[in-house]
XYZ file of C-alpha atoms in Angstrom:
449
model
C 144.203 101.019 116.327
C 141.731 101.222 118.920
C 137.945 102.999 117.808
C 135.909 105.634 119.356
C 133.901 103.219 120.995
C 137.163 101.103 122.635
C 136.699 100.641 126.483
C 138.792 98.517 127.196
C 141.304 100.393 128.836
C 138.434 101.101 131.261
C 137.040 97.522 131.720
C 140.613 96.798 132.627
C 140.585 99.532 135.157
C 137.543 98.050 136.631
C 139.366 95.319 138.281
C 140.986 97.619 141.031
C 138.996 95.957 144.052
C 136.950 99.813 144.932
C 135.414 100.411 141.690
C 134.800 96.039 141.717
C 132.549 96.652 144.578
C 131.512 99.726 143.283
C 130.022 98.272 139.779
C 128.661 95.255 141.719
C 126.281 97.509 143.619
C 124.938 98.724 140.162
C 124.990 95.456 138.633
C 122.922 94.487 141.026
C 120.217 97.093 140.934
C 120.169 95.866 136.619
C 119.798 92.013 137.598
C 119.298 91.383 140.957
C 115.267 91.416 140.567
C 115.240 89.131 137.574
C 117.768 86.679 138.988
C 116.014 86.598 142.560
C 112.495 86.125 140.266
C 113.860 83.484 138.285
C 116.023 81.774 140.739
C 118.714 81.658 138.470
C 122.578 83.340 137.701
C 123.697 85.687 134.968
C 125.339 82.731 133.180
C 121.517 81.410 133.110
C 120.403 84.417 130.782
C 123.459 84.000 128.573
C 122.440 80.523 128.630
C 118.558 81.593 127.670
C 118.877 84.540 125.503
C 122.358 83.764 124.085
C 125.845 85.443 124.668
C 124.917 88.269 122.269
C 121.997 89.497 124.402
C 123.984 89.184 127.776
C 126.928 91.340 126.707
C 124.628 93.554 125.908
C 122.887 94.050 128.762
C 126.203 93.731 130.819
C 127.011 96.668 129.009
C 123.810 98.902 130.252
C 124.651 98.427 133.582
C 128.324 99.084 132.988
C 127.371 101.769 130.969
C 125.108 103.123 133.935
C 128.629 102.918 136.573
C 130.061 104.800 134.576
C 127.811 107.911 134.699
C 127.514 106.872 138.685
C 129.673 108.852 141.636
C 130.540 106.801 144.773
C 132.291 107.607 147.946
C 135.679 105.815 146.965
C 139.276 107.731 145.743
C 138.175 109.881 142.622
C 134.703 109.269 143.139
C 133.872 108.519 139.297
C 135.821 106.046 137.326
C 135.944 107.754 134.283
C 136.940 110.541 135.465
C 139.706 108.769 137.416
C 140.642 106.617 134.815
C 141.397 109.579 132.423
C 143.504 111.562 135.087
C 145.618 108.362 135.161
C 145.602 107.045 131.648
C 143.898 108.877 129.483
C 147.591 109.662 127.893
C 147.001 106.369 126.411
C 143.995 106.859 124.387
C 143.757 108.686 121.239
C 140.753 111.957 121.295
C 137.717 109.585 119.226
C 138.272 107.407 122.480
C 138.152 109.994 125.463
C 135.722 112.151 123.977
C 133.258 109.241 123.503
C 134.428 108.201 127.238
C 133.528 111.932 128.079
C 130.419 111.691 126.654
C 129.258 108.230 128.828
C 130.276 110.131 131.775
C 126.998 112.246 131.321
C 124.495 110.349 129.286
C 121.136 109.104 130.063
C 119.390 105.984 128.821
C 116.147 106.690 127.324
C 113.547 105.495 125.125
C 112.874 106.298 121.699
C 111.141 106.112 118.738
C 113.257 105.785 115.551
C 111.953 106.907 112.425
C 113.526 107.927 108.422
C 115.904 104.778 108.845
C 118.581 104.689 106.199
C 120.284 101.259 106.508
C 124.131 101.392 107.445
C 123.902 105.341 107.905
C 121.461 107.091 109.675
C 118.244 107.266 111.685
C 116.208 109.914 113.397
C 115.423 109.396 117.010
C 112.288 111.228 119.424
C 112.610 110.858 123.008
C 109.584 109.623 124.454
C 110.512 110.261 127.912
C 111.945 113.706 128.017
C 110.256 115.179 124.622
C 112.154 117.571 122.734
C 112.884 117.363 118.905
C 113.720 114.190 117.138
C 117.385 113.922 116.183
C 119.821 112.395 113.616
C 122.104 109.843 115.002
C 125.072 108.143 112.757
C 124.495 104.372 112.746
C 125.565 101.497 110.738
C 124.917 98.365 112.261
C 121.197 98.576 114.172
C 119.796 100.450 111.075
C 119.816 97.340 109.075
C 117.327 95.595 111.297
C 115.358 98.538 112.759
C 111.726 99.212 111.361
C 110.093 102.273 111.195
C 108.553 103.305 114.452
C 110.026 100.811 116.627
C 111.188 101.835 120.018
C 114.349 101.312 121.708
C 116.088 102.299 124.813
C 119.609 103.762 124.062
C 121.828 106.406 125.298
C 122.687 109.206 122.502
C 125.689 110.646 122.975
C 127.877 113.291 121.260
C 130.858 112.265 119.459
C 133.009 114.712 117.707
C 130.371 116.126 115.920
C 128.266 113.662 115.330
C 125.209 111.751 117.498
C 126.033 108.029 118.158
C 124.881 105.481 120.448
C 126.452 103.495 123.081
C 126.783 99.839 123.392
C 123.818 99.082 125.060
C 120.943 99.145 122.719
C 117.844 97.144 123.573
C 114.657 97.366 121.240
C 111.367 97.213 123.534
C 107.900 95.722 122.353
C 105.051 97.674 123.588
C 104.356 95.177 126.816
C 108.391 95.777 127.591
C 106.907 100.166 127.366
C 103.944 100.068 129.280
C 105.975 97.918 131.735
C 108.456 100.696 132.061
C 106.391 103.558 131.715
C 104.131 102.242 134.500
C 107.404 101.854 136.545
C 108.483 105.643 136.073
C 105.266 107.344 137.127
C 105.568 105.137 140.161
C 108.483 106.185 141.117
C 107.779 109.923 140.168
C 104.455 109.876 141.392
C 102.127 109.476 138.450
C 100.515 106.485 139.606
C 96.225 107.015 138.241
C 97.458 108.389 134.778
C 98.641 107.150 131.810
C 100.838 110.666 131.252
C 104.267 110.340 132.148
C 105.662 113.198 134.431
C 108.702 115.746 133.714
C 111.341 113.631 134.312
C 114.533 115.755 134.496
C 118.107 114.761 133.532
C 119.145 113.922 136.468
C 116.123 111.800 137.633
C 116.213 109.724 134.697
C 120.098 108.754 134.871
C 119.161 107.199 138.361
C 116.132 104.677 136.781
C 118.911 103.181 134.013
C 118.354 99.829 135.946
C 114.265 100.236 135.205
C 114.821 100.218 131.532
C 117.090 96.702 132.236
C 114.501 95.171 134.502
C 111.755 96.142 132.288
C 112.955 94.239 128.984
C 114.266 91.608 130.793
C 111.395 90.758 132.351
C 109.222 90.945 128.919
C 112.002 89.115 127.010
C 112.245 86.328 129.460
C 108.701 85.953 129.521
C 108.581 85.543 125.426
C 111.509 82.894 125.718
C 111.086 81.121 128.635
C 107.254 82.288 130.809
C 109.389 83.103 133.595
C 108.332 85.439 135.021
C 105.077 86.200 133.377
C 103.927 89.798 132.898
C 100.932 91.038 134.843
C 98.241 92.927 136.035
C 97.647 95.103 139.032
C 96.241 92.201 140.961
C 99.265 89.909 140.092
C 97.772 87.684 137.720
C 99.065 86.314 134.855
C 98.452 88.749 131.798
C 96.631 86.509 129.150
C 93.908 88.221 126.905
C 90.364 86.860 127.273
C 87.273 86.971 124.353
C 84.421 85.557 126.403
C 81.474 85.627 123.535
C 77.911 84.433 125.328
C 75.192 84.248 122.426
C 72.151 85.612 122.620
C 69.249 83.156 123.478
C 66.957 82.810 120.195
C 64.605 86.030 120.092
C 66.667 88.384 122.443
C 67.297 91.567 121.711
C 70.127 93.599 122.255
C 67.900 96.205 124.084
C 67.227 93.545 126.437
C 70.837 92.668 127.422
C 71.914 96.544 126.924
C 69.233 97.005 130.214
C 70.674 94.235 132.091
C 73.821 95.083 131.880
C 73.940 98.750 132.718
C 72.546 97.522 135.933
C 75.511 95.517 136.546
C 77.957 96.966 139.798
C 81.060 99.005 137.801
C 79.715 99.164 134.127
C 80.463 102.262 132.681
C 78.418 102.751 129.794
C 80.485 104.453 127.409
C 77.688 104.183 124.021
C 74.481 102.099 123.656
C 76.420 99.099 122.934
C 79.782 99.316 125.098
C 80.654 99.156 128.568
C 84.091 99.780 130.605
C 83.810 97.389 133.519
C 85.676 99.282 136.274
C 87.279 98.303 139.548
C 85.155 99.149 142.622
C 87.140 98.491 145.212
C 90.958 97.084 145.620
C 90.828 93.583 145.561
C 91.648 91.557 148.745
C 94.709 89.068 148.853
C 95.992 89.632 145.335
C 98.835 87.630 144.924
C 102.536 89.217 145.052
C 103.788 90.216 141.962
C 107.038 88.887 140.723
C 107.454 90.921 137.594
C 106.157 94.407 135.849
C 102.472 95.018 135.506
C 100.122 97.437 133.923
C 96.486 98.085 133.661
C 94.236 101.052 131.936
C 92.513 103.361 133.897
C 90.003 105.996 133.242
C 91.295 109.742 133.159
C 89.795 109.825 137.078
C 92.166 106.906 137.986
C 89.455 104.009 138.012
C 91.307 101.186 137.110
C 89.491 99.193 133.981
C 89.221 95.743 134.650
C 87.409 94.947 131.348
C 85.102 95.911 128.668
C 81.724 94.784 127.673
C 80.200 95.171 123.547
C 76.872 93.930 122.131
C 78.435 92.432 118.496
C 75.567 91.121 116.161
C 74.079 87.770 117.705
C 77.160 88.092 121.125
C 77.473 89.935 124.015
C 81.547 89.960 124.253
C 83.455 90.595 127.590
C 87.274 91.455 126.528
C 89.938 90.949 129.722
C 93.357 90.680 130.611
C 93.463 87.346 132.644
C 91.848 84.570 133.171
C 90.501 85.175 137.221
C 88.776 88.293 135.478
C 87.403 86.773 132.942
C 85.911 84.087 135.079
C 84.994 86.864 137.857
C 83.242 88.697 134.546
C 81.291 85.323 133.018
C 79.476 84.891 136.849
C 78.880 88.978 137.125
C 77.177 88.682 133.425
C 75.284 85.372 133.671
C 74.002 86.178 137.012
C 72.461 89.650 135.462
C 71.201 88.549 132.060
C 70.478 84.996 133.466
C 68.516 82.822 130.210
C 68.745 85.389 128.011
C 72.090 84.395 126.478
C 73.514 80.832 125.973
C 76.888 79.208 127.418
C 79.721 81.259 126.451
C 82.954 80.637 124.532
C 86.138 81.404 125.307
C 89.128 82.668 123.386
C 92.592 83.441 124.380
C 95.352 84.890 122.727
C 98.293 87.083 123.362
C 98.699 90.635 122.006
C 101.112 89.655 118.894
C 98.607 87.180 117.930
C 95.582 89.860 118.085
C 97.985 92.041 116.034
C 99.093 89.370 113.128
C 95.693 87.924 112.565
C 94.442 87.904 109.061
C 91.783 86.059 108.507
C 90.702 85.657 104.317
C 87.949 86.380 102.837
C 85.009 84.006 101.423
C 86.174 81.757 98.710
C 89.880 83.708 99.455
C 92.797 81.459 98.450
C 95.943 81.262 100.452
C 98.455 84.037 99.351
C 100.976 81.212 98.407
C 98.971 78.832 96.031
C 98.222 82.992 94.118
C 100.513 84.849 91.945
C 102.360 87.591 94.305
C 101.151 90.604 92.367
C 97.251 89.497 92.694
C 98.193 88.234 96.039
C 99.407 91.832 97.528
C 96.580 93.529 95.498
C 93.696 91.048 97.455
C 95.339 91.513 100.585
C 95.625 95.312 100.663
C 91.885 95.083 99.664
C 91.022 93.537 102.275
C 93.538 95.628 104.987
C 91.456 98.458 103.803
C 88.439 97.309 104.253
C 89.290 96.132 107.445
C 91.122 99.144 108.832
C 88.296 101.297 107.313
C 85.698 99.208 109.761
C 88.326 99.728 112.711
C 87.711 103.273 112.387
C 84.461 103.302 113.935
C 85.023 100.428 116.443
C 86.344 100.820 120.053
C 90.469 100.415 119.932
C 92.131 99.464 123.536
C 95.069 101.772 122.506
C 92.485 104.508 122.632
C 90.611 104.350 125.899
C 88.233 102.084 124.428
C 87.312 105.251 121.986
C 87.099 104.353 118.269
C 89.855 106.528 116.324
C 87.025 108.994 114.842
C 86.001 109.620 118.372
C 89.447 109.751 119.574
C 90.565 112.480 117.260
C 88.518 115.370 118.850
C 90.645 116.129 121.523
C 94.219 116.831 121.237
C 95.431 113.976 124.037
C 93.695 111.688 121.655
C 95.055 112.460 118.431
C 98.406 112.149 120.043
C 96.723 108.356 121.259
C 95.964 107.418 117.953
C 99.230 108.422 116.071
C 101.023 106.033 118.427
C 98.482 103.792 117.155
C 99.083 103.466 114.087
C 102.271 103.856 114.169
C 101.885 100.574 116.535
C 99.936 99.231 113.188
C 102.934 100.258 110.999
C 105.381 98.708 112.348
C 103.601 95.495 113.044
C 102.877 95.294 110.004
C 106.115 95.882 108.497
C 108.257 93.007 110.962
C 107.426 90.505 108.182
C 110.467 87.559 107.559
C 109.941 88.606 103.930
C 109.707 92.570 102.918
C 107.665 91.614 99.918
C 104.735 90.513 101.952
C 101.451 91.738 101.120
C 101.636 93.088 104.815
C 105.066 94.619 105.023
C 104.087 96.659 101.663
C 100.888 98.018 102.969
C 100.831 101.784 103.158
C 98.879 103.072 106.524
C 98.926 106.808 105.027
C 95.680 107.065 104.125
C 94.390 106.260 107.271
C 96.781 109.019 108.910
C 95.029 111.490 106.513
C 91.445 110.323 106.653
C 91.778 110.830 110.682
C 93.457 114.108 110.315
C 96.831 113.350 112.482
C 99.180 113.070 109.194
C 101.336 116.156 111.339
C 101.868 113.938 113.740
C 103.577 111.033 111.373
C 106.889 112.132 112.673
């Protein structure tokens, strides 16, 4: 007994020779880019990410054909296929088939998960109110707040998705956001444009490329992820210490006289672009940058910490660009620097202990969660007055006063939630944390939706 979600009937009708052709043009607006990147085949990604992932994503593009008209007999194949044999199927089947013919892949952000039932779903793309879609098998591994790209679609009453769900990290969303306001001509904003219906069904392949080239990266470093001047996008903490008896006044005055610091408090510094740079390599993959609400592009930022001057980047040609720009300003006055790298989940998972702290395994689990949550909050609590990258380089107090910014930091922390809930175990101190208070001491608990 075939389900509401049984295609066969029109995967078999793909093998007439014009809709063959047909489905290899889209399948090659989905791949081609990756595979020309990589050098490699489809049967290399099935080989990579494993034969789960690749019928998935051969199911996005053949998901895509089939909202897609061409110049052949009948012009769409599902509408074709259920002039000819839709007889055949029973009504779950053609109205979910009906309901493919005129979907659109988007992104959203799921939320009220109730495992093997239900979730709700806000489009971040096209806005609107969050809805309830039916679900039994992704709501078991979902988290709260994560972000997938799906198509939604109407069946018989009830929201459902299609085949092709893929969940996106936030590199995989910046990728693709950055994609769509190039092609709909956002380009010096971080605000994505009104993207119509129609508009969006013809990027389907952008939401593909964009987690394929962020997955691949994860599993394999090919190709890497980068910046606007096609390097390689690996985080920099250059720390230079200050020289015995310097004060921060004194570096704070060299500094501001360096070419492109933005002084944004007495202690902090956006280092902008000031002109394009010259022979930037090609890029092979997506890339993304911050810029300022005037379109300057940030290519780092500067903070006087205690006894350090820090300079925070995105790749390692900017930090060392940075390190000669500083030492040649402040010259003596600070000491050789030190360098560290990581990548954006390691920023998020660190958790350093306290003094005299024992490991949470060698400590009862009950006093374990209790020290750990102490510690979150004092943490967190400090990371309300410090500068946050999510936030423009505001910290979250500052960042409330405007309404663009509260918006800023509930994606935020609802960045911090779910990172903190993807523990193995969900009776880690860190999955069982509660962020609420923080939504309520910065005044954006209406937006925790």
């Amino acid at each position: 007994m075939p389900t509401s979600h049984d295609l066969k009937g029109l995967m078999k009708f793909l093998a007439r020779e014009e809709w063959r052709d047909c489905f290899d043009e889209v399948f090659e607006d989905h791949f081609g880019p990756v595979l020309e990147a990589g050098e490699m085949d489809f049967e290399d990604i099935a080989e990579i990410l494993g034969d789960n992932w690749a019928m998935t994503l051969w199911g996005c593009a053949f998901e895509d054909f089939l909202t897609q008209d061409f110049e052949v007999e009948g012009g769409n194949i599902v509408d074709e296929y259920l002039k000819r044999r839709g007889w055949k199927e029973n009504a779950q089947v053609k109205a979910y088939m009906q309901a493919l013919r005129t979907s659109v892949m988007s992104l959203y952000e799921v939320s009220e998960i109730v495992p093997g039932k239900s979730l709700i779903a806000r489009d971040l793309i096209r806005g609107g109110e969050p809805i309830i879609v039916s679900e039994g098998t992704a709501t078991k591994t979902l988290k709260q707040w994560d972000q997938i790209a799906a198509r939604i679609v109407p069946v018989l009453g009830k929201n459902v998705f299609a085949g092709g769900l893929l969940p996106f990290t936030p590199t995989a969303t910046d990728a693709l956001f950055d994609g769509l306001r190039q092609m709909f001509g956002k380009k010096n904003t971080k605000k994505l444009p009104a993207i119509k219906d129609k508009e969006l069904r013809a990027a389907a392949s952008m939401f593909t490329l964009s987690w394929l080239f962020d997955t691949l990266e994860r599993a394999m470093g090919l190709p890497s992820m980068q910046n606007a001047d096609g390097d390689e996008l690996v985080f920099h903490d250059v720390r230079f210490p200050l020289a015995t008896g310097v004060t921060q006044k004194a570096i704070a005055a060299r500094v501001s006289n360096i070419p492109g610091m933005a002084q944004e408090n007495a202690k902090f510094w956006n280092w902008l672009e000031q002109k394009p740079k010259h022979g930037a390599r090609e890029q092979t993959g997506p890339s993304f940058d911050a810029t300022m609400d005037n379109g300057a592009r940030v290519l780092g930022n500067v903070e006087l910490k205690g006894k350090f001057l820090h300079l925070s980047t995105n790749s390692a040609e900017r930090a060392h660009m940075g390190t000669i720009l500083i030492q040649q300003a402040v010259g003596d006055l600070v000491r050789v620097p030190l360098t560290e790298i990581r990548t954006i989940e390691q920023m998020m998972a660190e958790r350093p202990l306290c003094d005299g702290e024992a490991p949470a395994d060698k400590i009862p689990p009950e006093i374990a969660e209790q020290v750990v949550h102490q510690f979150m909050d004092r943490q967190y609590r400090d990371t309300l007055d410090q500068p946050v990258g999510m936030l423009g380089n505001k910290t979250p107090r500052q960042a409330v006063k405007s309404a663009a910014g509260r918006k800023k930091v509930a994606e935020w922390l609802k960045y911090l939630e779910n990172q903190s809930s993807r523990q193995p175990n969900p009776a880690d101190p860190m999955a069982t944390y509660s962020f609420e208070w923080m939504w309520h001491e910065l005044g954006v608990i209406d937006l925790r939706q």
